[in-house]
PDB file of C-alpha atoms in Angstrom:
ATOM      1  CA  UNK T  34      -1.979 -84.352 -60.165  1.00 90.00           C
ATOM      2  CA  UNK T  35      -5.550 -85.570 -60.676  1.00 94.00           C
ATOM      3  CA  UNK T  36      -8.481 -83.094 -60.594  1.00 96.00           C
ATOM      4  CA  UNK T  37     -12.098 -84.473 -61.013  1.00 97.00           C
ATOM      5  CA  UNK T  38     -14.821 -82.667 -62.139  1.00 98.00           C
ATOM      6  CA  UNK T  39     -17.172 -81.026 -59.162  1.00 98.00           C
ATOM      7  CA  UNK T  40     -20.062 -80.532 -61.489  1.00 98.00           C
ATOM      8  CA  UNK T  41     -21.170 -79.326 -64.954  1.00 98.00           C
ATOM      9  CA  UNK T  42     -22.011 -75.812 -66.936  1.00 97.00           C
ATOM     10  CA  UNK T  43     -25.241 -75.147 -69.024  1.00 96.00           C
ATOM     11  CA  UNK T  44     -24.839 -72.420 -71.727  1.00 93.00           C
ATOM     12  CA  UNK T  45     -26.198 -70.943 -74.730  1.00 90.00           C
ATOM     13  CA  UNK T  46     -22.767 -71.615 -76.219  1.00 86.00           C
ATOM     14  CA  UNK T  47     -22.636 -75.124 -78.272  1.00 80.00           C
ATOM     15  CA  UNK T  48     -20.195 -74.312 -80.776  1.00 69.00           C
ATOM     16  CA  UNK T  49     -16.622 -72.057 -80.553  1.00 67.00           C
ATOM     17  CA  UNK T  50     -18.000 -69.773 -82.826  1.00 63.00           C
ATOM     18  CA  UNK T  51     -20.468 -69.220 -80.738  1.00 64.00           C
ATOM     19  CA  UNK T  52     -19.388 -68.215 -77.400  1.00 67.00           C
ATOM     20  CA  UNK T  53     -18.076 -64.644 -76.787  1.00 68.00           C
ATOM     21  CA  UNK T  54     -14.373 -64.129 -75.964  1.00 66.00           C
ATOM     22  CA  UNK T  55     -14.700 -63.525 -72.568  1.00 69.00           C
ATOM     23  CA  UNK T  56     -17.758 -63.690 -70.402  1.00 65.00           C
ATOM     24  CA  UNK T  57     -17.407 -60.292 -69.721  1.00 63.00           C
ATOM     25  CA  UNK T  58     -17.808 -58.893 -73.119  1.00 67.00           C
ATOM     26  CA  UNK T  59     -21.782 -60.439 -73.272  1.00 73.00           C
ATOM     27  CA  UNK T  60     -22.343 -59.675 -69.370  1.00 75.00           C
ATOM     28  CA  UNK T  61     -26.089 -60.683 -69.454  1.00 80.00           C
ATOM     29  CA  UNK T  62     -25.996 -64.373 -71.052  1.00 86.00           C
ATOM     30  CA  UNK T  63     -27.257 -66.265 -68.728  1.00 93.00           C
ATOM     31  CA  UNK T  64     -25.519 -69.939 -67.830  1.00 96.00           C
ATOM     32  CA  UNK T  65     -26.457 -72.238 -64.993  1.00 97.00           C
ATOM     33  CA  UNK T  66     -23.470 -74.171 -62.596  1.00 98.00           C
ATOM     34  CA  UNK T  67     -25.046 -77.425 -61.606  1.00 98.00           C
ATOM     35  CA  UNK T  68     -22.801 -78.914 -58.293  1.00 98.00           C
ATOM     36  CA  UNK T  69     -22.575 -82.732 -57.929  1.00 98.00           C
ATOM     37  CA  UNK T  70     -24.544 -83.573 -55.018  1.00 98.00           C
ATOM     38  CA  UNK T  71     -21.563 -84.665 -53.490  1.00 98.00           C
ATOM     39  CA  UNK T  72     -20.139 -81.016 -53.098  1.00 98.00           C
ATOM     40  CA  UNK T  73     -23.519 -79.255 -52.527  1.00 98.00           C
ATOM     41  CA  UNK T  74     -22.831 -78.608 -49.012  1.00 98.00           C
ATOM     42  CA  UNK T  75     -19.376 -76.846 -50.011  1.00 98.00           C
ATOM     43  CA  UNK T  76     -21.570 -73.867 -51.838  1.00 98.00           C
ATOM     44  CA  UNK T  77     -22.881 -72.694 -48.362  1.00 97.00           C
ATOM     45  CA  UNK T  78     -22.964 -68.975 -47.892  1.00 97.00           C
ATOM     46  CA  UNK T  79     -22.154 -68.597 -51.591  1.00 98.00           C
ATOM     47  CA  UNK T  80     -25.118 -66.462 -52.062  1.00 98.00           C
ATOM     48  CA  UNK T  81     -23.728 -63.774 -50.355  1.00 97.00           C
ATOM     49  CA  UNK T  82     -21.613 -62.700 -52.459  1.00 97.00           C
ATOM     50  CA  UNK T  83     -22.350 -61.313 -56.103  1.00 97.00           C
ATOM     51  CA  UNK T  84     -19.856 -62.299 -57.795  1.00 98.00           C
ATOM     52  CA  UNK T  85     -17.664 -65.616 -58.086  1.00 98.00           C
ATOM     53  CA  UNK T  86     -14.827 -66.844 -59.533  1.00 98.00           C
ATOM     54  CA  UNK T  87     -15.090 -70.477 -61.874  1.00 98.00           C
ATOM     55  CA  UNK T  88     -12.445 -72.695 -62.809  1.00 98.00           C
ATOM     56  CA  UNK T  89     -13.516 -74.824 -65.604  1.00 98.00           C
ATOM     57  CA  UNK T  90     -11.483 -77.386 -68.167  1.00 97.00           C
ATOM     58  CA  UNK T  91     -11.026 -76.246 -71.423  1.00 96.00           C
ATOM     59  CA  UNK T  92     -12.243 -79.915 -72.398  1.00 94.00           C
ATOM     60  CA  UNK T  93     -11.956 -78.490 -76.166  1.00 92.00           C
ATOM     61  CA  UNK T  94      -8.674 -77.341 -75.918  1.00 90.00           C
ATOM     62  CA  UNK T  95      -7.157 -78.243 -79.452  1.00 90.00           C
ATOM     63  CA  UNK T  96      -3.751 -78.981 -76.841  1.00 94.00           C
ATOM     64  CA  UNK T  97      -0.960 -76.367 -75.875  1.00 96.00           C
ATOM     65  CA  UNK T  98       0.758 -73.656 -78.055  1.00 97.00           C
ATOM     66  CA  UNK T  99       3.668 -71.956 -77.003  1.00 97.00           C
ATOM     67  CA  UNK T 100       2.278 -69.141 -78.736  1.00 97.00           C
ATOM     68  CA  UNK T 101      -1.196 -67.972 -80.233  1.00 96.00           C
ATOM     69  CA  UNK T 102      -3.247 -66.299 -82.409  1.00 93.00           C
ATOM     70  CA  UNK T 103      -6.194 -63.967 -80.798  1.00 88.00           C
ATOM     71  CA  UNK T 104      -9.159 -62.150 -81.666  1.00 84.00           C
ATOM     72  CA  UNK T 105      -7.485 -58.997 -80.573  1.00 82.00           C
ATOM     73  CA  UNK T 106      -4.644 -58.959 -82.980  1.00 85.00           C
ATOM     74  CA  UNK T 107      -2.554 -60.698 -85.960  1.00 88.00           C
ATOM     75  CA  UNK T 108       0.585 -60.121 -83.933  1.00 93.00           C
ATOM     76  CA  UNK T 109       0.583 -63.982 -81.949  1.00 96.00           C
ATOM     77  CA  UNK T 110       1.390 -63.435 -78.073  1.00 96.00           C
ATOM     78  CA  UNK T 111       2.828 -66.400 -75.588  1.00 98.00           C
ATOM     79  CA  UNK T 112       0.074 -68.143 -74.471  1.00 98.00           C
ATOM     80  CA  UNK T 113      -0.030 -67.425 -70.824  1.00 98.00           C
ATOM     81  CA  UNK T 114       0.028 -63.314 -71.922  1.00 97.00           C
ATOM     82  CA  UNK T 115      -3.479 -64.457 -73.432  1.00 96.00           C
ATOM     83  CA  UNK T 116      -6.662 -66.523 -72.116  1.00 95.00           C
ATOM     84  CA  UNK T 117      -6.576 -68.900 -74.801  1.00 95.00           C
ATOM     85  CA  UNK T 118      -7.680 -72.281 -74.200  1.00 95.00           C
ATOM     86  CA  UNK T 119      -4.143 -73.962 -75.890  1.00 97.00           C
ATOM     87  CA  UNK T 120      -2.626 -73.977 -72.334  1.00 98.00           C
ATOM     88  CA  UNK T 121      -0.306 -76.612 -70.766  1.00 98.00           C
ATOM     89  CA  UNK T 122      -2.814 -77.199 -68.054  1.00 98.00           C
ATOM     90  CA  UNK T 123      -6.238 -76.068 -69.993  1.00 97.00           C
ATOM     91  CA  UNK T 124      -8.447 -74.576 -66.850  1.00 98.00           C
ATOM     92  CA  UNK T 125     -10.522 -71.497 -67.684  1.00 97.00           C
ATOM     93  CA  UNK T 126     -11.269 -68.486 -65.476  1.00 98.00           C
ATOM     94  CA  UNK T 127     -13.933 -66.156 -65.525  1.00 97.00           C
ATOM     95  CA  UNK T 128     -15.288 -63.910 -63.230  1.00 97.00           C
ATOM     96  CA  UNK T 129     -19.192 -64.270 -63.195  1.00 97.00           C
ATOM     97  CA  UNK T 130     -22.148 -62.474 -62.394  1.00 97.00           C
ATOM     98  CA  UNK T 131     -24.110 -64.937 -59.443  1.00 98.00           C
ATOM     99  CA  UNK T 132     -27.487 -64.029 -59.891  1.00 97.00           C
ATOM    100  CA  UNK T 133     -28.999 -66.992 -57.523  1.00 97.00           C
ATOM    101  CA  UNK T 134     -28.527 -70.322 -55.802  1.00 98.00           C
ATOM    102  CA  UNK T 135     -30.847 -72.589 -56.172  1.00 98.00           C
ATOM    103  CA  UNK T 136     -29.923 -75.965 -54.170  1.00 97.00           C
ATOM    104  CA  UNK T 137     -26.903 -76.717 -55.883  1.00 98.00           C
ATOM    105  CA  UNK T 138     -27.365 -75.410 -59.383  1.00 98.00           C
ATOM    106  CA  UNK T 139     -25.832 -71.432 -59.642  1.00 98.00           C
ATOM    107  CA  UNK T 140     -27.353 -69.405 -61.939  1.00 98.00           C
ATOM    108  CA  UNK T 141     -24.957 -66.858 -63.302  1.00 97.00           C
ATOM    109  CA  UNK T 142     -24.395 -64.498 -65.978  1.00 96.00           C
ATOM    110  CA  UNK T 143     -21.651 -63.850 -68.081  1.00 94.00           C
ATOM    111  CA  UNK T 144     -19.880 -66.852 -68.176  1.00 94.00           C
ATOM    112  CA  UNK T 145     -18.166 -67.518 -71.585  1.00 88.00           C
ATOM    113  CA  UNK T 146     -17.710 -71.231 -71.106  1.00 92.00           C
ATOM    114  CA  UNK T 147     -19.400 -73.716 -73.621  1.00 93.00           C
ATOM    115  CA  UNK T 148     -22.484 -76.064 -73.080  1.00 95.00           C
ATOM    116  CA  UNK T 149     -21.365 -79.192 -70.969  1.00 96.00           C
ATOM    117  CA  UNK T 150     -18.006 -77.931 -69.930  1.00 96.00           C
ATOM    118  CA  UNK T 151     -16.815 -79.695 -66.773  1.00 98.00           C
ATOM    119  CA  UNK T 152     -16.765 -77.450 -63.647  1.00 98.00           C
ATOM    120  CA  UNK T 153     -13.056 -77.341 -61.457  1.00 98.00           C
ATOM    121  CA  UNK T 154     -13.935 -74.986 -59.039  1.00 98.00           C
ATOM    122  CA  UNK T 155     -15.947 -72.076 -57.711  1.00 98.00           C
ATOM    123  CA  UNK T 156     -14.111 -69.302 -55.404  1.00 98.00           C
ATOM    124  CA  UNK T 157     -15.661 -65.880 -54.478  1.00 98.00           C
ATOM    125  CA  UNK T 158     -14.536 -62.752 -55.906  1.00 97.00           C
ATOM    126  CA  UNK T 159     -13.704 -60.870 -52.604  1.00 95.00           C
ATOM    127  CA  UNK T 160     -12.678 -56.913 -54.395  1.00 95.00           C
ATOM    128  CA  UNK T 161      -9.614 -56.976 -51.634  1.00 92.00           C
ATOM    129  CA  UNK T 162      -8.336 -59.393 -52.922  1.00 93.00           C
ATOM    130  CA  UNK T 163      -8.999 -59.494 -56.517  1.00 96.00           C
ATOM    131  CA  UNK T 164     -10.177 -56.046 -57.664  1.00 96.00           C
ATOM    132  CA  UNK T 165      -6.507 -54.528 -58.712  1.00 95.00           C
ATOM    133  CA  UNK T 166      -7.747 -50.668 -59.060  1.00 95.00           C
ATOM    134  CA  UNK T 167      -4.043 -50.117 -60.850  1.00 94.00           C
ATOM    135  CA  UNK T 168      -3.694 -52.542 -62.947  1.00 95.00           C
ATOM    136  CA  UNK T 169      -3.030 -52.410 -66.514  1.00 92.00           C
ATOM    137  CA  UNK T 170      -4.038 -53.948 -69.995  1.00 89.00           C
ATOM    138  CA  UNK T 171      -0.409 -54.866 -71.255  1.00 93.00           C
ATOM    139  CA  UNK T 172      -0.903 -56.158 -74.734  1.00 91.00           C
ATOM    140  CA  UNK T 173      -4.694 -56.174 -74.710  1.00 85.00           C
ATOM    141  CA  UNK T 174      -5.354 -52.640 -73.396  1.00 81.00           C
ATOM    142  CA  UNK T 175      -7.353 -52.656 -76.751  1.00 64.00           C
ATOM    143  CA  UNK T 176      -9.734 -55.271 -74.988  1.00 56.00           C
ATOM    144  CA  UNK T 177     -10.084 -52.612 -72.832  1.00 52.00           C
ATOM    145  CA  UNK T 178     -11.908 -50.529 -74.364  1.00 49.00           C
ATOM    146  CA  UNK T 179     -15.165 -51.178 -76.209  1.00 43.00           C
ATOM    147  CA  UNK T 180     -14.634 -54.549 -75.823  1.00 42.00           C
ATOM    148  CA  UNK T 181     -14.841 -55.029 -79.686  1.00 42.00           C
ATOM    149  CA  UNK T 182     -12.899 -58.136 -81.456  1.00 40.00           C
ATOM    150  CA  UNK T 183     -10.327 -56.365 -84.298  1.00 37.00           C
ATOM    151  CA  UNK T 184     -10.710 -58.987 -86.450  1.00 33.00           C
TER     152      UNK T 184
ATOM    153  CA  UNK P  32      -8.195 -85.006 -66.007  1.00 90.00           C
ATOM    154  CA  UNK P  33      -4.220 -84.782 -64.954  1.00 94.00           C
ATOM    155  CA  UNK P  34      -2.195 -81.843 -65.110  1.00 96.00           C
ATOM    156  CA  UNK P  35       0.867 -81.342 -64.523  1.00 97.00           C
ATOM    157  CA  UNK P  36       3.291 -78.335 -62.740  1.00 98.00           C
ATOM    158  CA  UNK P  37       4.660 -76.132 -65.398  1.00 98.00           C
ATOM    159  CA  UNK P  38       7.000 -74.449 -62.904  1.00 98.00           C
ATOM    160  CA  UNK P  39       7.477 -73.937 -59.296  1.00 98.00           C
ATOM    161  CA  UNK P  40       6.779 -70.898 -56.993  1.00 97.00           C
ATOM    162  CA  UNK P  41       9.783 -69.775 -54.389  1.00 96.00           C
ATOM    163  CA  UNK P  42       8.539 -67.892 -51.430  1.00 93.00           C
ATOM    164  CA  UNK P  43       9.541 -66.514 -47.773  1.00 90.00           C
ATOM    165  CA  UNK P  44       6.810 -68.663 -46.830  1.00 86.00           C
ATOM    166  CA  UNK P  45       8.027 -72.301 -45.208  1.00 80.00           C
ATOM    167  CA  UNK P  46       5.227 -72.194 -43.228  1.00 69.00           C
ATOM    168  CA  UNK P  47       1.529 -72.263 -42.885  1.00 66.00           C
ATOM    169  CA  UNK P  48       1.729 -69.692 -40.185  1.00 63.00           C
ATOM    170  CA  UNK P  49       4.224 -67.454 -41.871  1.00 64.00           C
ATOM    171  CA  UNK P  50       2.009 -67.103 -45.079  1.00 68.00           C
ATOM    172  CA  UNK P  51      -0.653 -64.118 -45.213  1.00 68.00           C
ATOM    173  CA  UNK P  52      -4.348 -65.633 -45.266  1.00 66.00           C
ATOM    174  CA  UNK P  53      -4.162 -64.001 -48.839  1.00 68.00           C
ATOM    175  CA  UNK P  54      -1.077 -61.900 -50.613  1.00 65.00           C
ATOM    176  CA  UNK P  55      -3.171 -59.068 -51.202  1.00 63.00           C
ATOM    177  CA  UNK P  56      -2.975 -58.478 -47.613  1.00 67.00           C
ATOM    178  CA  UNK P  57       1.186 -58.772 -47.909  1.00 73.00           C
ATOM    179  CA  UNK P  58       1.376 -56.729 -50.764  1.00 75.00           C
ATOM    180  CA  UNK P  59       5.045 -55.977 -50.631  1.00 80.00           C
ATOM    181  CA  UNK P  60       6.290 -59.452 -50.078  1.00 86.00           C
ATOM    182  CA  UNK P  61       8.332 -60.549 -52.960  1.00 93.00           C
ATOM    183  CA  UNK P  62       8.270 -64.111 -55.042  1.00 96.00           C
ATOM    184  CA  UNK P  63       9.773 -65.913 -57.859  1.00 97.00           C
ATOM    185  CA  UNK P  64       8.396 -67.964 -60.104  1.00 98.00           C
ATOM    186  CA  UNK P  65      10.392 -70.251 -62.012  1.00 98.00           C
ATOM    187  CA  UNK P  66       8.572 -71.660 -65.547  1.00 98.00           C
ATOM    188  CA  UNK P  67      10.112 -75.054 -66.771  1.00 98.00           C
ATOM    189  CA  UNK P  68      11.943 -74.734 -70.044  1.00 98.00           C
ATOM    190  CA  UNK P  69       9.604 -76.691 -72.284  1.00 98.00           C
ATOM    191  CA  UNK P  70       7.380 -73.434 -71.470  1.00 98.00           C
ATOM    192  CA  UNK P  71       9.598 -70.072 -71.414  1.00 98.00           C
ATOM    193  CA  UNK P  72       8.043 -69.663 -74.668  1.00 98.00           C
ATOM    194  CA  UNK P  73       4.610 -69.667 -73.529  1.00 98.00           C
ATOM    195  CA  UNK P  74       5.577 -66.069 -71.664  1.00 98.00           C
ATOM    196  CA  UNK P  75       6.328 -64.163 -74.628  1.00 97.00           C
ATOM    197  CA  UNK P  76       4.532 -59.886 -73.377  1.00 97.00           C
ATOM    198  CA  UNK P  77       3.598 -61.427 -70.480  1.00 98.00           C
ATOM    199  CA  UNK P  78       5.552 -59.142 -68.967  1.00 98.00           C
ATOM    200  CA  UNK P  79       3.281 -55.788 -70.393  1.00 97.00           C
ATOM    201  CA  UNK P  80       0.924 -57.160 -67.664  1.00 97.00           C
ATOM    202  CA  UNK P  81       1.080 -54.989 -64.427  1.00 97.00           C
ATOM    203  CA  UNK P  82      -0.568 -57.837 -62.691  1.00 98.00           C
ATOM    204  CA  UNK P  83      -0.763 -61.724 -63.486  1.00 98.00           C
ATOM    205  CA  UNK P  84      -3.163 -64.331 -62.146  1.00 98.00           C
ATOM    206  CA  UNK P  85      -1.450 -67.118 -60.735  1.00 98.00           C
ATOM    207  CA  UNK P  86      -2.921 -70.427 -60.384  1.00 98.00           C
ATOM    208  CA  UNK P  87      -0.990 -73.327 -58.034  1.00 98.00           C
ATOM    209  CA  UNK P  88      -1.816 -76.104 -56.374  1.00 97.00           C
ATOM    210  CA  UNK P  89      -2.162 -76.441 -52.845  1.00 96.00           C
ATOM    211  CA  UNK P  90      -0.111 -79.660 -52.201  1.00 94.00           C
ATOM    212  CA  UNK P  91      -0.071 -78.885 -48.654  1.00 91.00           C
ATOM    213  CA  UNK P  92      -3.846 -79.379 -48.170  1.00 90.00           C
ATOM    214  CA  UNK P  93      -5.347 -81.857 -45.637  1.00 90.00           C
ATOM    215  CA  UNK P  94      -8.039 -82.940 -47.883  1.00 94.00           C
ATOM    216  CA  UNK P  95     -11.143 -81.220 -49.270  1.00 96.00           C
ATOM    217  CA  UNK P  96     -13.990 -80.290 -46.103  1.00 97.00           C
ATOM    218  CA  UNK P  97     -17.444 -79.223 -47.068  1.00 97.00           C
ATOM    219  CA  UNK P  98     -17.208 -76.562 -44.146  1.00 97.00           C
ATOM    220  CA  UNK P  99     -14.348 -74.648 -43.156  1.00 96.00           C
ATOM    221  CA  UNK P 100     -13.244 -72.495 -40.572  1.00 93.00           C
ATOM    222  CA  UNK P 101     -11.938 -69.259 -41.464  1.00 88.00           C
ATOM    223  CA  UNK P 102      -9.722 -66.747 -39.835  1.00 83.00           C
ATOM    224  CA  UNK P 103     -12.364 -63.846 -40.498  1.00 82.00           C
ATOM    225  CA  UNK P 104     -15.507 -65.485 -38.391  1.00 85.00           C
ATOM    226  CA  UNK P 105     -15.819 -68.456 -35.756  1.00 88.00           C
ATOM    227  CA  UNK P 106     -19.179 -69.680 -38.397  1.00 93.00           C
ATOM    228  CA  UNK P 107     -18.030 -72.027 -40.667  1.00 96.00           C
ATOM    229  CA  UNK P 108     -18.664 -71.492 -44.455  1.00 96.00           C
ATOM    230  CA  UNK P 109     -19.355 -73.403 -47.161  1.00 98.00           C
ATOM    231  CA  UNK P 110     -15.841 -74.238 -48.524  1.00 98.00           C
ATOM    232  CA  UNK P 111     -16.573 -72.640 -51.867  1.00 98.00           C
ATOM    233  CA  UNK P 112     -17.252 -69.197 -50.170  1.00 97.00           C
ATOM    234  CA  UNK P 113     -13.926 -69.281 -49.040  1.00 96.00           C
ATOM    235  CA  UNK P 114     -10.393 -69.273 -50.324  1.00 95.00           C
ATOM    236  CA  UNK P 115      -9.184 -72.041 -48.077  1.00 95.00           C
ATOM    237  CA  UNK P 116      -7.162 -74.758 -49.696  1.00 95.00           C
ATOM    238  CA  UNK P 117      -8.976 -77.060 -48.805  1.00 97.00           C
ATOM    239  CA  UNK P 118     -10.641 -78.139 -51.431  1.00 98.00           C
ATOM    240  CA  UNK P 119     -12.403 -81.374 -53.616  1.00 98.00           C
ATOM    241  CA  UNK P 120      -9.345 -79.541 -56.211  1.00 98.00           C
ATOM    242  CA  UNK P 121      -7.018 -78.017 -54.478  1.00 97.00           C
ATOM    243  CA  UNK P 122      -6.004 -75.081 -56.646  1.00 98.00           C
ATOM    244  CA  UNK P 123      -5.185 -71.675 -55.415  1.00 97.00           C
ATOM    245  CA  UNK P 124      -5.384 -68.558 -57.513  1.00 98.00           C
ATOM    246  CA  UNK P 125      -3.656 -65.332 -56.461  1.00 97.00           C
ATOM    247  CA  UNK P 126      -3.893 -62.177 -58.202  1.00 97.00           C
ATOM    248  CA  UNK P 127      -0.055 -60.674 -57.879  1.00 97.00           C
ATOM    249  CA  UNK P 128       1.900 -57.495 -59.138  1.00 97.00           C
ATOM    250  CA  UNK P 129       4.557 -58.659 -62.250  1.00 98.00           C
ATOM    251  CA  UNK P 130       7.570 -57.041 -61.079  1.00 97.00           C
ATOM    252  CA  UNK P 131       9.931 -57.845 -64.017  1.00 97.00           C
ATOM    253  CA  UNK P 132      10.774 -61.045 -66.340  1.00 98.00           C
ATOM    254  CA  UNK P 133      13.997 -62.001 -66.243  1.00 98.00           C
ATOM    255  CA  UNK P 134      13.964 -65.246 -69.003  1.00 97.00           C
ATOM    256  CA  UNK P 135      11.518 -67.915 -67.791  1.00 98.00           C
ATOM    257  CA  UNK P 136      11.659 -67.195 -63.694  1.00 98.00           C
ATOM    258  CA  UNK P 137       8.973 -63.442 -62.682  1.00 98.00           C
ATOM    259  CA  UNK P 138       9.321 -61.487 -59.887  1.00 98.00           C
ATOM    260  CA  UNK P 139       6.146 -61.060 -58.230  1.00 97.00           C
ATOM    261  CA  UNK P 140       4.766 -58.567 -55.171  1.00 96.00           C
ATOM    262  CA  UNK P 141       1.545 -60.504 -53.393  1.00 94.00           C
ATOM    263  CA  UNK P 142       1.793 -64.052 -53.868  1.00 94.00           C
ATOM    264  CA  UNK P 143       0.819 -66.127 -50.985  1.00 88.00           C
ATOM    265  CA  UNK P 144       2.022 -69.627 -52.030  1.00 92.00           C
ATOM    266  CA  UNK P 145       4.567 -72.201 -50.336  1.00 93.00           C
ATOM    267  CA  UNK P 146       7.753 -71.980 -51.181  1.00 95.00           C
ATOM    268  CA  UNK P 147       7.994 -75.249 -53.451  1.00 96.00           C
ATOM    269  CA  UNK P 148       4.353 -74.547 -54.555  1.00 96.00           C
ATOM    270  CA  UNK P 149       3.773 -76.445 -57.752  1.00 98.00           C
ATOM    271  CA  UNK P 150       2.932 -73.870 -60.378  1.00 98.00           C
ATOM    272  CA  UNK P 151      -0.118 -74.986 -62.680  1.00 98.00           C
ATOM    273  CA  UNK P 152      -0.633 -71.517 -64.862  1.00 98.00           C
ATOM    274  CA  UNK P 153      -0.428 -67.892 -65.539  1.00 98.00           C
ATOM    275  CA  UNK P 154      -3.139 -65.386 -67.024  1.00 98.00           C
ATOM    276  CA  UNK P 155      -2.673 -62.013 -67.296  1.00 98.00           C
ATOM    277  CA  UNK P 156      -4.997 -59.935 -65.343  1.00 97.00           C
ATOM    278  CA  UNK P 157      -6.955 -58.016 -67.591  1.00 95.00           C
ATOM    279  CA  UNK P 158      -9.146 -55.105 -66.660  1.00 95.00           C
ATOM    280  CA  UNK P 159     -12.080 -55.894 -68.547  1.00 92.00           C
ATOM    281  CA  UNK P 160     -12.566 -59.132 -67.317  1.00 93.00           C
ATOM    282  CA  UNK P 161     -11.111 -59.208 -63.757  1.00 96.00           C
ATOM    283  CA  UNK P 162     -11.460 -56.057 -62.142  1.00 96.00           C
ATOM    284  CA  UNK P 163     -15.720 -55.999 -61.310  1.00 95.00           C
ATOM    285  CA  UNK P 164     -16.384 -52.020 -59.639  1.00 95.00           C
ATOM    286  CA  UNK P 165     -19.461 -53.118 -58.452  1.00 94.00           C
ATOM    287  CA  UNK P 166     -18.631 -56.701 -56.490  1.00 95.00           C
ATOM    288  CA  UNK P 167     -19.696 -56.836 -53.049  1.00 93.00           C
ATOM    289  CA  UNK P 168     -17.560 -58.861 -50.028  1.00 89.00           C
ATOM    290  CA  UNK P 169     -20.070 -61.367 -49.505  1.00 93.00           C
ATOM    291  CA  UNK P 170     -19.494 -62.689 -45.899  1.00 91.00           C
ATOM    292  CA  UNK P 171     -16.059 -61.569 -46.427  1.00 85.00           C
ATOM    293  CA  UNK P 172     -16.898 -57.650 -45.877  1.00 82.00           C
ATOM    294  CA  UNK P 173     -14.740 -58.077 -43.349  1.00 64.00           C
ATOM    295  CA  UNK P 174     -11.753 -58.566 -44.884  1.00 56.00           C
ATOM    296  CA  UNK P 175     -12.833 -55.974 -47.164  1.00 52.00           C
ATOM    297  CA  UNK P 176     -11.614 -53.494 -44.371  1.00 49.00           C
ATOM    298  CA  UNK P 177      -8.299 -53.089 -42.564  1.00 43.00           C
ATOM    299  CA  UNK P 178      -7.297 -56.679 -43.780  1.00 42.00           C
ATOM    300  CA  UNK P 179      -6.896 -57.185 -40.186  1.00 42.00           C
ATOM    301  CA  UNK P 180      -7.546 -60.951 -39.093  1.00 40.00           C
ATOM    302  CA  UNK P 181     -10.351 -61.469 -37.228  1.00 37.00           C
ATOM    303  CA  UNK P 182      -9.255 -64.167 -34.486  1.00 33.00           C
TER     304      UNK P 182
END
């Protein structure tokens, strides 16, 4: 299967070491979605909601691991029980603050991905369907908490 | 950028009309997904997740549409403000309940895929990162109700 990038992501984050672990954990860094003109017309109606959901390739992705090493822990963990970028198919998720649409640039906040990082996909975050009140933090329940890296 | 399936989803679903318009909304509804070999490693705690994101790819789509209809509202929306398959990529994401792991295949509760769905990755479904208390439904309020579909 072929996927083509729909557009492109602006961030503060030019190196690894830079961006945060997840998006979530620096909620107010601003990033900006900029659409290929080509697709502008999908983001229609967009704006109404306030939070979206963005697929991105990990274009940096060192290439897959069955198993990694995170931030959270020494103990390494199978790859998809992590977000790590050293997937077999590297697309990123993160749920994002959408803070405006301006034409067809989105600007967002909290979105961990780095400067330049090709854009998949944008999907809203509808809390039916993806707010899981019961859900658990299996391995990383840690994460859950102050949102600290255990180094 | 080309990726490939890394497994493949079975469903009760043979059908476009026989699959919910999302699986939250056929909660009970029970899956399989079946990881290739060359990446049962890859699951290793998956299965301390309560709930997995599951990203596919809609190989039954008729082609990407700027607009769509939906089966909420008569309006069309911008195909980005939607979850309809049909899009410039056509990957779905489903947020489902991990049942059990039994090797490389999960049982899942809430997946709205094909059966035959080409698989494309798994993330757990962390808290932290996923679960947003303060998202709004957009135009989607709506389903945000009874999950009833609006014809």
């Amino acid at each position: 299967m072929t996927f083509k990038p729909i557009g492109v992501i602006h961030s503060p984050y030019f190196s690894k070491k830079a961006a945060p672990r997840q998006g979530r954990l620096a909620p107010e860094v601003a990033s900006t979605i900029v659409v290929e003109a080509a697709f502008a017309a999908g983001l229609e109606d967009i704006e109404t909601f306030s939070h979206i959901i963005v697929l991105f390739a990990f274009d940096q992705s060192r290439g897959w691991s069955d198993t990694v090493k995170t931030p959270w822990e020494e103990k390494r963990h199978g790859v998809f029980a992590t977000r790590s970028s050293r997937r077999p198919n590297p697309i990123g998720m993160t749920v994002v603050k959408l803070i405006k649409r301006d034409g067809a640039t989105l600007h967002v906040q909290g979105l961990d991905a780095f400067d330049g990082t090709p854009l998949l996909d944008l999907k809203p975050y509808v809390p039916k369907f993806d707010r899981i009140e019961e859900a658990g933090g299996g391995w990383l329940r840690a994460a859950d908490g102050d949102g600290e890296v255990k180094k």
